Amino acid sequence: MVPGTDSLQFRDVHAVDSSTAYLLSAGSGDLSRIYKTSDGGRTWALQFQNTEPKAFFDCMAFWDSEHGVAFSDAVDGQFIIITTSDGTTWHRVPSKNVPAALPGEGGFAASGTCVTTVGDSTAWLGTGASEIARVLQTTDQGQTWSAQDTPIVSGDASGITSLLFRDDLNGMVAGGEISKPGEYSENVAITIDGGHTWRLVSHPQLPGAIYGIAAVPGAPIPTVVAVGPGGLDYSIDNGSSWVTLDTLDYWSVAFATPESGWAVGPKGRITKIRMF
């Protein structure tokens, strides 16, 4: 446990190895923070504490143990994106290097997967809560960004909650209408050109919004698992069809191998998943 943080909501974690990990707390103003441990969680150092009262950090991701990026909802029409190049200090990307935000546009701290990295310099992040759900991309470790529209449903409480890329070209975004847990929507899209264009695929069988998606590394067939308050589904055909694994409420999912996956949900639920 991180001392003195009982009031914080930790929404994202990135483990580098058995000793090193980062934690992101999401919240308005100084409730958005990043902590780091270098001794397996015995002690934690506060690395970043947001000072912009209107900012709300949603997620973070890393290229390696020292190079990472974190993303906040827009403030006064500008996204707040911060990066680290030494695993210790964080700096805001100049606003002129980031596309202007649409009215109300931001991210969702649903599962800590609204930003993802590939290779040593490329990352994508997903947005919503506006008239269009967009994907922002960087190819230079977060120093400059571009934006592309997606066909994912969007609105005040709708948009992209999670995204993944299996490589530089093939990716998926998911989300939906968070305020309509019993309904289905156009909430999954894929790209085969690195995020320049996106097309809709089938929504999972689980109703409502998807909170998190994860690829299964090393699977004999490319496999994606999706979770949300409506359950847990998987697809082996890039989202063309989905199979239900569970109907319990889940918030996030991740895999280390096809035999070792975990989904987490309310009331401390942790479910281990073996896909193959």
PDB file of C-alpha atoms in Angstrom:
ATOM      1  CA  MET A   1       0.000   0.000   0.000  1.00  0.00           C
ATOM      2  CA  VAL A   2       1.163   3.533  -0.778  1.00  0.00           C
ATOM      3  CA  PRO A   3       1.173   5.420   2.563  1.00  0.00           C
ATOM      4  CA  GLY A   4      -1.220   8.356   2.899  1.00  0.00           C
ATOM      5  CA  THR A   5      -3.234   7.588  -0.248  1.00  0.00           C
ATOM      6  CA  ASP A   6      -6.478   6.194   1.174  1.00  0.00           C
ATOM      7  CA  SER A   7      -8.511   8.864  -0.650  1.00  0.00           C
ATOM      8  CA  LEU A   8      -6.938   8.248  -4.074  1.00  0.00           C
ATOM      9  CA  GLN A   9      -8.363   6.148  -6.902  1.00  0.00           C
ATOM     10  CA  PHE A  10      -5.587   4.118  -8.530  1.00  0.00           C
ATOM     11  CA  ARG A  11      -6.727   3.396 -12.088  1.00  0.00           C
ATOM     12  CA  ASP A  12      -3.547   2.325 -13.871  1.00  0.00           C
ATOM     13  CA  VAL A  13      -0.450   0.276 -13.066  1.00  0.00           C
ATOM     14  CA  HIS A  14       2.594  -0.557 -15.195  1.00  0.00           C
ATOM     15  CA  ALA A  15       5.030  -3.189 -13.960  1.00  0.00           C
ATOM     16  CA  VAL A  16       8.513  -3.092 -15.486  1.00  0.00           C
ATOM     17  CA  ASP A  17       9.989  -6.060 -13.624  1.00  0.00           C
ATOM     18  CA  SER A  18       9.791  -7.729 -10.210  1.00  0.00           C
ATOM     19  CA  SER A  19      11.176  -4.593  -8.542  1.00  0.00           C
ATOM     20  CA  THR A  20       9.931  -1.630 -10.594  1.00  0.00           C
ATOM     21  CA  ALA A  21       6.382  -0.414 -11.215  1.00  0.00           C
ATOM     22  CA  TYR A  22       4.410   2.785 -11.719  1.00  0.00           C
ATOM     23  CA  LEU A  23       0.968   3.685 -10.299  1.00  0.00           C
ATOM     24  CA  LEU A  24      -1.419   6.341 -11.596  1.00  0.00           C
ATOM     25  CA  SER A  25      -4.183   7.808  -9.473  1.00  0.00           C
ATOM     26  CA  ALA A  26      -6.995   9.490 -11.384  1.00  0.00           C
ATOM     27  CA  GLY A  27      -8.884  12.509 -10.114  1.00  0.00           C
ATOM     28  CA  SER A  28      -9.381  16.227 -10.443  1.00  0.00           C
ATOM     29  CA  GLY A  29      -6.512  18.564  -9.690  1.00  0.00           C
ATOM     30  CA  ASP A  30      -3.844  17.244  -7.334  1.00  0.00           C
ATOM     31  CA  LEU A  31      -5.636  13.894  -6.996  1.00  0.00           C
ATOM     32  CA  SER A  32      -3.995  12.928 -10.305  1.00  0.00           C
ATOM     33  CA  ARG A  33      -0.574  11.547  -9.371  1.00  0.00           C
ATOM     34  CA  ILE A  34       2.109   9.100 -10.486  1.00  0.00           C
ATOM     35  CA  TYR A  35       4.056   6.977  -7.997  1.00  0.00           C
ATOM     36  CA  LYS A  36       7.017   4.653  -8.593  1.00  0.00           C
ATOM     37  CA  THR A  37       8.489   1.747  -6.673  1.00  0.00           C
ATOM     38  CA  SER A  38      11.977   0.347  -7.224  1.00  0.00           C
ATOM     39  CA  ASP A  39      11.895  -2.242  -4.453  1.00  0.00           C
ATOM     40  CA  GLY A  40       8.928  -4.430  -5.286  1.00  0.00           C
ATOM     41  CA  GLY A  41       6.343  -2.207  -3.628  1.00  0.00           C
ATOM     42  CA  ARG A  42       7.924  -1.856  -0.192  1.00  0.00           C
ATOM     43  CA  THR A  43       8.288   1.889  -0.724  1.00  0.00           C
ATOM     44  CA  TRP A  44       6.783   4.312  -3.229  1.00  0.00           C
ATOM     45  CA  ALA A  45       8.037   7.697  -4.435  1.00  0.00           C
ATOM     46  CA  LEU A  46       5.698  10.440  -5.652  1.00  0.00           C
ATOM     47  CA  GLN A  47       7.016  11.400  -9.079  1.00  0.00           C
ATOM     48  CA  PHE A  48       4.264  13.630 -10.409  1.00  0.00           C
ATOM     49  CA  GLN A  49       1.381  15.556  -8.853  1.00  0.00           C
ATOM     50  CA  ASN A  50      -0.902  17.513 -11.130  1.00  0.00           C
ATOM     51  CA  THR A  51      -1.132  21.253 -10.429  1.00  0.00           C
ATOM     52  CA  GLU A  52      -3.797  22.162 -13.013  1.00  0.00           C
ATOM     53  CA  PRO A  53      -7.126  22.302 -11.097  1.00  0.00           C
ATOM     54  CA  LYS A  54      -9.224  21.344 -14.139  1.00  0.00           C
ATOM     55  CA  ALA A  55      -7.040  18.455 -15.305  1.00  0.00           C
ATOM     56  CA  PHE A  56      -7.969  14.804 -14.771  1.00  0.00           C
ATOM     57  CA  PHE A  57      -5.416  12.165 -15.755  1.00  0.00           C
ATOM     58  CA  ASP A  58      -6.904   8.993 -17.193  1.00  0.00           C
ATOM     59  CA  CYS A  59      -4.106   6.590 -18.107  1.00  0.00           C
ATOM     60  CA  MET A  60      -0.419   6.040 -18.792  1.00  0.00           C
ATOM     61  CA  ALA A  61       1.810   3.691 -20.813  1.00  0.00           C
ATOM     62  CA  PHE A  62       5.521   3.036 -21.267  1.00  0.00           C
ATOM     63  CA  TRP A  63       7.901   2.154 -24.089  1.00  0.00           C
ATOM     64  CA  ASP A  64      10.490   0.869 -21.609  1.00  0.00           C
ATOM     65  CA  SER A  65      11.444   1.337 -17.976  1.00  0.00           C
ATOM     66  CA  GLU A  66      12.386   5.007 -18.429  1.00  0.00           C
ATOM     67  CA  HIS A  67      10.246   6.321 -21.306  1.00  0.00           C
ATOM     68  CA  GLY A  68       6.538   6.799 -20.730  1.00  0.00           C
ATOM     69  CA  VAL A  69       3.495   8.961 -21.423  1.00  0.00           C
ATOM     70  CA  ALA A  70       0.391   9.949 -19.426  1.00  0.00           C
ATOM     71  CA  PHE A  71      -2.794  11.622 -20.637  1.00  0.00           C
ATOM     72  CA  SER A  72      -5.363  14.004 -19.117  1.00  0.00           C
ATOM     73  CA  ASP A  73      -8.731  15.279 -20.252  1.00  0.00           C
ATOM     74  CA  ALA A  74      -8.597  18.558 -22.133  1.00  0.00           C
ATOM     75  CA  VAL A  75      -8.439  21.841 -20.238  1.00  0.00           C
ATOM     76  CA  ASP A  76      -9.598  25.026 -21.996  1.00  0.00           C
ATOM     77  CA  GLY A  77      -9.512  23.287 -25.366  1.00  0.00           C
ATOM     78  CA  GLN A  78      -6.061  21.705 -24.976  1.00  0.00           C
ATOM     79  CA  PHE A  79      -5.113  18.168 -24.009  1.00  0.00           C
ATOM     80  CA  ILE A  80      -2.546  17.753 -21.266  1.00  0.00           C
ATOM     81  CA  ILE A  81      -0.011  15.068 -22.185  1.00  0.00           C
ATOM     82  CA  ILE A  82       3.114  14.496 -20.100  1.00  0.00           C
ATOM     83  CA  THR A  83       6.152  12.333 -20.842  1.00  0.00           C
ATOM     84  CA  THR A  84       9.220  11.024 -19.034  1.00  0.00           C
ATOM     85  CA  SER A  85      12.557  10.116 -20.595  1.00  0.00           C
ATOM     86  CA  ASP A  86      14.358   9.085 -17.409  1.00  0.00           C
ATOM     87  CA  GLY A  87      11.692   7.265 -15.407  1.00  0.00           C
ATOM     88  CA  THR A  88      11.796   9.992 -12.768  1.00  0.00           C
ATOM     89  CA  THR A  89      10.759  13.429 -14.035  1.00  0.00           C
ATOM     90  CA  TRP A  90       7.698  14.290 -16.116  1.00  0.00           C
ATOM     91  CA  HIS A  91       7.251  17.210 -18.521  1.00  0.00           C
ATOM     92  CA  ARG A  92       4.203  18.522 -20.369  1.00  0.00           C
ATOM     93  CA  VAL A  93       4.219  18.298 -24.162  1.00  0.00           C
ATOM     94  CA  PRO A  94       3.850  21.827 -25.596  1.00  0.00           C
ATOM     95  CA  SER A  95       0.259  22.560 -26.615  1.00  0.00           C
ATOM     96  CA  LYS A  96       1.378  23.538 -30.111  1.00  0.00           C
ATOM     97  CA  ASN A  97       2.486  19.920 -30.633  1.00  0.00           C
ATOM     98  CA  VAL A  98      -0.916  18.439 -29.733  1.00  0.00           C
ATOM     99  CA  PRO A  99      -4.167  18.782 -31.759  1.00  0.00           C
ATOM    100  CA  ALA A 100      -6.737  21.101 -30.208  1.00  0.00           C
ATOM    101  CA  ALA A 101      -9.494  19.299 -28.342  1.00  0.00           C
ATOM    102  CA  LEU A 102     -13.087  19.214 -29.517  1.00  0.00           C
ATOM    103  CA  PRO A 103     -15.706  20.698 -27.155  1.00  0.00           C
ATOM    104  CA  GLY A 104     -15.896  18.489 -24.058  1.00  0.00           C
ATOM    105  CA  GLU A 105     -13.356  15.999 -25.396  1.00  0.00           C
ATOM    106  CA  GLY A 106     -11.436  13.834 -22.974  1.00  0.00           C
ATOM    107  CA  GLY A 107     -10.588  10.276 -22.034  1.00  0.00           C
ATOM    108  CA  PHE A 108     -12.050   7.611 -19.769  1.00  0.00           C
ATOM    109  CA  ALA A 109     -10.200   6.212 -16.754  1.00  0.00           C
ATOM    110  CA  ALA A 110     -12.204   3.008 -17.038  1.00  0.00           C
ATOM    111  CA  SER A 111      -9.348   0.502 -17.122  1.00  0.00           C
ATOM    112  CA  GLY A 112      -6.098   2.408 -17.558  1.00  0.00           C
ATOM    113  CA  THR A 113      -5.917   1.350 -21.210  1.00  0.00           C
ATOM    114  CA  CYS A 114      -6.885   4.533 -23.057  1.00  0.00           C
ATOM    115  CA  VAL A 115      -3.252   4.871 -24.181  1.00  0.00           C
ATOM    116  CA  THR A 116      -0.971   2.157 -25.577  1.00  0.00           C
ATOM    117  CA  THR A 117       2.582   1.954 -26.923  1.00  0.00           C
ATOM    118  CA  VAL A 118       4.341  -0.130 -29.583  1.00  0.00           C
ATOM    119  CA  GLY A 119       8.063  -0.385 -30.275  1.00  0.00           C
ATOM    120  CA  ASP A 120      10.341   2.329 -28.937  1.00  0.00           C
ATOM    121  CA  SER A 121       8.545   5.502 -30.062  1.00  0.00           C
ATOM    122  CA  THR A 122       4.925   4.991 -31.216  1.00  0.00           C
ATOM    123  CA  ALA A 123       1.788   5.419 -29.109  1.00  0.00           C
ATOM    124  CA  TRP A 124      -1.935   5.934 -29.576  1.00  0.00           C
ATOM    125  CA  LEU A 125      -4.568   7.308 -27.195  1.00  0.00           C
ATOM    126  CA  GLY A 126      -8.346   7.278 -27.439  1.00  0.00           C
ATOM    127  CA  THR A 127     -10.865  10.016 -26.695  1.00  0.00           C
ATOM    128  CA  GLY A 128     -14.596  10.560 -26.332  1.00  0.00           C
ATOM    129  CA  ALA A 129     -17.141  12.732 -24.513  1.00  0.00           C
ATOM    130  CA  SER A 130     -17.548  14.885 -27.616  1.00  0.00           C
ATOM    131  CA  GLU A 131     -19.144  14.759 -31.072  1.00  0.00           C
ATOM    132  CA  ILE A 132     -16.438  12.428 -32.439  1.00  0.00           C
ATOM    133  CA  ALA A 133     -14.364   9.710 -30.800  1.00  0.00           C
ATOM    134  CA  ARG A 134     -10.782  10.177 -31.973  1.00  0.00           C
ATOM    135  CA  VAL A 135      -7.407   8.482 -31.809  1.00  0.00           C
ATOM    136  CA  LEU A 136      -4.283  10.607 -31.270  1.00  0.00           C
ATOM    137  CA  GLN A 137      -0.963   9.175 -32.436  1.00  0.00           C
ATOM    138  CA  THR A 138       2.706   9.933 -31.817  1.00  0.00           C
ATOM    139  CA  THR A 139       5.734   8.398 -33.524  1.00  0.00           C
ATOM    140  CA  ASP A 140       8.411  10.297 -31.583  1.00  0.00           C
ATOM    141  CA  GLN A 141       7.845   9.276 -27.954  1.00  0.00           C
ATOM    142  CA  GLY A 142       5.077  11.795 -27.397  1.00  0.00           C
ATOM    143  CA  GLN A 143       6.791  14.955 -28.590  1.00  0.00           C
ATOM    144  CA  THR A 144       4.258  15.572 -31.404  1.00  0.00           C
ATOM    145  CA  TRP A 145       0.754  14.189 -31.999  1.00  0.00           C
ATOM    146  CA  SER A 146      -1.794  13.892 -34.819  1.00  0.00           C
ATOM    147  CA  ALA A 147      -5.505  12.991 -34.652  1.00  0.00           C
ATOM    148  CA  GLN A 148      -7.795  10.699 -36.650  1.00  0.00           C
ATOM    149  CA  ASP A 149     -11.578  10.291 -36.423  1.00  0.00           C
ATOM    150  CA  THR A 150     -13.109   6.894 -35.625  1.00  0.00           C
ATOM    151  CA  PRO A 151     -16.685   5.593 -36.136  1.00  0.00           C
ATOM    152  CA  ILE A 152     -17.043   4.624 -32.447  1.00  0.00           C
ATOM    153  CA  VAL A 153     -20.225   5.961 -30.854  1.00  0.00           C
ATOM    154  CA  SER A 154     -19.554   9.233 -29.036  1.00  0.00           C
ATOM    155  CA  GLY A 155     -21.317  11.805 -26.913  1.00  0.00           C
ATOM    156  CA  ASP A 156     -21.244  13.250 -23.405  1.00  0.00           C
ATOM    157  CA  ALA A 157     -20.627   9.848 -21.765  1.00  0.00           C
ATOM    158  CA  SER A 158     -19.540   7.871 -24.814  1.00  0.00           C
ATOM    159  CA  GLY A 159     -16.413   7.178 -26.792  1.00  0.00           C
ATOM    160  CA  ILE A 160     -13.204   5.152 -26.670  1.00  0.00           C
ATOM    161  CA  THR A 161     -12.300   3.626 -23.314  1.00  0.00           C
ATOM    162  CA  SER A 162      -9.581   1.196 -24.406  1.00  0.00           C
ATOM    163  CA  LEU A 163      -7.265   0.443 -27.318  1.00  0.00           C
ATOM    164  CA  LEU A 164      -4.599  -2.063 -28.312  1.00  0.00           C
ATOM    165  CA  PHE A 165      -2.099  -2.563 -31.116  1.00  0.00           C
ATOM    166  CA  ARG A 166      -0.577  -5.940 -31.936  1.00  0.00           C
ATOM    167  CA  ASP A 167       2.069  -4.230 -34.092  1.00  0.00           C
ATOM    168  CA  ASP A 168       2.657  -0.946 -35.930  1.00  0.00           C
ATOM    169  CA  LEU A 169      -0.313  -1.498 -38.264  1.00  0.00           C
ATOM    170  CA  ASN A 170      -3.004  -3.641 -36.647  1.00  0.00           C
ATOM    171  CA  GLY A 171      -5.033  -2.162 -33.818  1.00  0.00           C
ATOM    172  CA  MET A 172      -8.450  -2.074 -32.184  1.00  0.00           C
ATOM    173  CA  VAL A 173     -10.402   0.539 -30.214  1.00  0.00           C
ATOM    174  CA  ALA A 174     -13.405  -0.164 -28.004  1.00  0.00           C
ATOM    175  CA  GLY A 175     -15.756   1.722 -25.733  1.00  0.00           C
ATOM    176  CA  GLY A 176     -19.413   2.649 -26.014  1.00  0.00           C
ATOM    177  CA  GLU A 177     -22.100   4.484 -24.101  1.00  0.00           C
ATOM    178  CA  ILE A 178     -21.155   4.254 -20.448  1.00  0.00           C
ATOM    179  CA  SER A 179     -24.494   5.688 -19.278  1.00  0.00           C
ATOM    180  CA  LYS A 180     -26.482   2.899 -21.027  1.00  0.00           C
ATOM    181  CA  PRO A 181     -25.285  -0.368 -19.461  1.00  0.00           C
ATOM    182  CA  GLY A 182     -28.043  -2.539 -20.923  1.00  0.00           C
ATOM    183  CA  GLU A 183     -27.835  -1.387 -24.535  1.00  0.00           C
ATOM    184  CA  TYR A 184     -25.671  -2.218 -27.536  1.00  0.00           C
ATOM    185  CA  SER A 185     -23.880   0.332 -29.697  1.00  0.00           C
ATOM    186  CA  GLU A 186     -21.229   0.676 -32.381  1.00  0.00           C
ATOM    187  CA  ASN A 187     -18.393   0.294 -29.937  1.00  0.00           C
ATOM    188  CA  VAL A 188     -15.546  -1.646 -31.606  1.00  0.00           C
ATOM    189  CA  ALA A 189     -13.416  -0.565 -34.587  1.00  0.00           C
ATOM    190  CA  ILE A 190     -10.181  -1.831 -36.134  1.00  0.00           C
ATOM    191  CA  THR A 191      -7.334  -0.421 -38.203  1.00  0.00           C
ATOM    192  CA  ILE A 192      -4.872  -2.184 -40.493  1.00  0.00           C
ATOM    193  CA  ASP A 193      -2.860   0.922 -41.415  1.00  0.00           C
ATOM    194  CA  GLY A 194      -1.496   2.101 -38.093  1.00  0.00           C
ATOM    195  CA  GLY A 195      -4.527   4.136 -37.080  1.00  0.00           C
ATOM    196  CA  HIS A 196      -4.892   6.335 -40.161  1.00  0.00           C
ATOM    197  CA  THR A 197      -8.302   4.818 -40.965  1.00  0.00           C
ATOM    198  CA  TRP A 198     -10.788   2.860 -38.863  1.00  0.00           C
ATOM    199  CA  ARG A 199     -13.797   0.636 -39.627  1.00  0.00           C
ATOM    200  CA  LEU A 200     -16.494  -0.785 -37.384  1.00  0.00           C
ATOM    201  CA  VAL A 201     -16.671  -4.490 -36.559  1.00  0.00           C
ATOM    202  CA  SER A 202     -19.223  -6.424 -34.502  1.00  0.00           C
ATOM    203  CA  HIS A 203     -19.925  -5.449 -30.915  1.00  0.00           C
ATOM    204  CA  PRO A 204     -19.365  -8.160 -28.264  1.00  0.00           C
ATOM    205  CA  GLN A 205     -22.248 -10.130 -26.834  1.00  0.00           C
ATOM    206  CA  LEU A 206     -21.788  -8.370 -23.487  1.00  0.00           C
ATOM    207  CA  PRO A 207     -24.176  -5.399 -23.270  1.00  0.00           C
ATOM    208  CA  GLY A 208     -23.209  -1.841 -22.501  1.00  0.00           C
ATOM    209  CA  ALA A 209     -19.800  -0.254 -22.772  1.00  0.00           C
ATOM    210  CA  ILE A 210     -16.523  -2.114 -23.000  1.00  0.00           C
ATOM    211  CA  TYR A 211     -14.152  -0.935 -20.274  1.00  0.00           C
ATOM    212  CA  GLY A 212     -11.029  -2.772 -21.380  1.00  0.00           C
ATOM    213  CA  ILE A 213      -9.599  -4.887 -24.203  1.00  0.00           C
ATOM    214  CA  ALA A 214      -6.412  -6.933 -24.280  1.00  0.00           C
ATOM    215  CA  ALA A 215      -4.582  -9.009 -26.861  1.00  0.00           C
ATOM    216  CA  VAL A 216      -3.421 -12.462 -25.795  1.00  0.00           C
ATOM    217  CA  PRO A 217       0.348 -12.578 -26.472  1.00  0.00           C
ATOM    218  CA  GLY A 218       1.636 -15.823 -27.935  1.00  0.00           C
ATOM    219  CA  ALA A 219      -1.825 -17.161 -28.761  1.00  0.00           C
ATOM    220  CA  PRO A 220      -1.852 -19.642 -31.695  1.00  0.00           C
ATOM    221  CA  ILE A 221      -4.711 -17.600 -33.172  1.00  0.00           C
ATOM    222  CA  PRO A 222      -4.751 -13.785 -32.766  1.00  0.00           C
ATOM    223  CA  THR A 223      -7.114 -13.367 -29.820  1.00  0.00           C
ATOM    224  CA  VAL A 224      -8.680 -10.321 -28.155  1.00  0.00           C
ATOM    225  CA  VAL A 225     -10.542 -10.314 -24.842  1.00  0.00           C
ATOM    226  CA  ALA A 226     -13.053  -7.577 -23.941  1.00  0.00           C
ATOM    227  CA  VAL A 227     -14.547  -6.804 -20.529  1.00  0.00           C
ATOM    228  CA  GLY A 228     -17.147  -4.461 -19.118  1.00  0.00           C
ATOM    229  CA  PRO A 229     -19.943  -4.311 -16.561  1.00  0.00           C
ATOM    230  CA  GLY A 230     -21.882  -6.660 -18.870  1.00  0.00           C
ATOM    231  CA  GLY A 231     -19.350  -9.482 -18.824  1.00  0.00           C
ATOM    232  CA  LEU A 232     -16.285 -10.928 -20.528  1.00  0.00           C
ATOM    233  CA  ASP A 233     -16.066 -11.927 -24.228  1.00  0.00           C
ATOM    234  CA  TYR A 234     -13.320 -12.968 -26.641  1.00  0.00           C
ATOM    235  CA  SER A 235     -12.780 -12.854 -30.404  1.00  0.00           C
ATOM    236  CA  ILE A 236     -10.427 -14.874 -32.618  1.00  0.00           C
ATOM    237  CA  ASP A 237     -11.339 -13.098 -35.879  1.00  0.00           C
ATOM    238  CA  ASN A 238     -10.408  -9.476 -35.161  1.00  0.00           C
ATOM    239  CA  GLY A 239     -13.815  -8.530 -33.836  1.00  0.00           C
ATOM    240  CA  SER A 240     -15.990 -10.035 -36.571  1.00  0.00           C
ATOM    241  CA  SER A 241     -17.608 -12.292 -33.964  1.00  0.00           C
ATOM    242  CA  TRP A 242     -17.451 -12.743 -30.187  1.00  0.00           C
ATOM    243  CA  VAL A 243     -17.911 -15.565 -27.684  1.00  0.00           C
ATOM    244  CA  THR A 244     -19.010 -15.040 -24.071  1.00  0.00           C
ATOM    245  CA  LEU A 245     -16.772 -16.364 -21.279  1.00  0.00           C
ATOM    246  CA  ASP A 246     -18.523 -14.780 -18.287  1.00  0.00           C
ATOM    247  CA  THR A 247     -21.418 -12.465 -17.455  1.00  0.00           C
ATOM    248  CA  LEU A 248     -20.071 -11.008 -14.207  1.00  0.00           C
ATOM    249  CA  ASP A 249     -19.089  -7.335 -13.920  1.00  0.00           C
ATOM    250  CA  TYR A 250     -15.473  -6.576 -14.945  1.00  0.00           C
ATOM    251  CA  TRP A 251     -13.451  -3.403 -15.249  1.00  0.00           C
ATOM    252  CA  SER A 252     -10.095  -4.392 -16.738  1.00  0.00           C
ATOM    253  CA  VAL A 253      -8.215  -7.324 -18.274  1.00  0.00           C
ATOM    254  CA  ALA A 254      -4.594  -8.205 -19.106  1.00  0.00           C
ATOM    255  CA  PHE A 255      -2.557 -11.206 -20.256  1.00  0.00           C
ATOM    256  CA  ALA A 256       1.040 -12.294 -19.758  1.00  0.00           C
ATOM    257  CA  THR A 257       0.677 -15.528 -21.751  1.00  0.00           C
ATOM    258  CA  PRO A 258      -2.258 -17.508 -23.202  1.00  0.00           C
ATOM    259  CA  GLU A 259      -2.306 -19.494 -19.961  1.00  0.00           C
ATOM    260  CA  SER A 260      -2.032 -16.493 -17.639  1.00  0.00           C
ATOM    261  CA  GLY A 261      -4.633 -13.758 -17.905  1.00  0.00           C
ATOM    262  CA  TRP A 262      -6.498 -11.814 -15.254  1.00  0.00           C
ATOM    263  CA  ALA A 263      -9.728  -9.835 -15.220  1.00  0.00           C
ATOM    264  CA  VAL A 264     -10.650  -7.601 -12.288  1.00  0.00           C
ATOM    265  CA  GLY A 265     -13.980  -6.232 -11.140  1.00  0.00           C
ATOM    266  CA  PRO A 266     -15.872  -4.758  -8.191  1.00  0.00           C
ATOM    267  CA  LYS A 267     -15.666  -6.022  -4.591  1.00  0.00           C
ATOM    268  CA  GLY A 268     -12.110  -7.198  -5.112  1.00  0.00           C
ATOM    269  CA  ARG A 269     -12.948  -9.773  -7.786  1.00  0.00           C
ATOM    270  CA  ILE A 270      -9.910 -11.223  -9.587  1.00  0.00           C
ATOM    271  CA  THR A 271     -10.531 -13.919 -12.182  1.00  0.00           C
ATOM    272  CA  LYS A 272      -7.690 -15.911 -13.760  1.00  0.00           C
ATOM    273  CA  ILE A 273      -8.183 -16.770 -17.436  1.00  0.00           C
ATOM    274  CA  ARG A 274      -6.603 -19.579 -19.450  1.00  0.00           C
ATOM    275  CA  MET A 275      -7.348 -19.155 -23.166  1.00  0.00           C
ATOM    276  CA  PHE A 276      -5.536 -22.134 -24.715  1.00  0.00           C
TER     277      PHE A 276
END
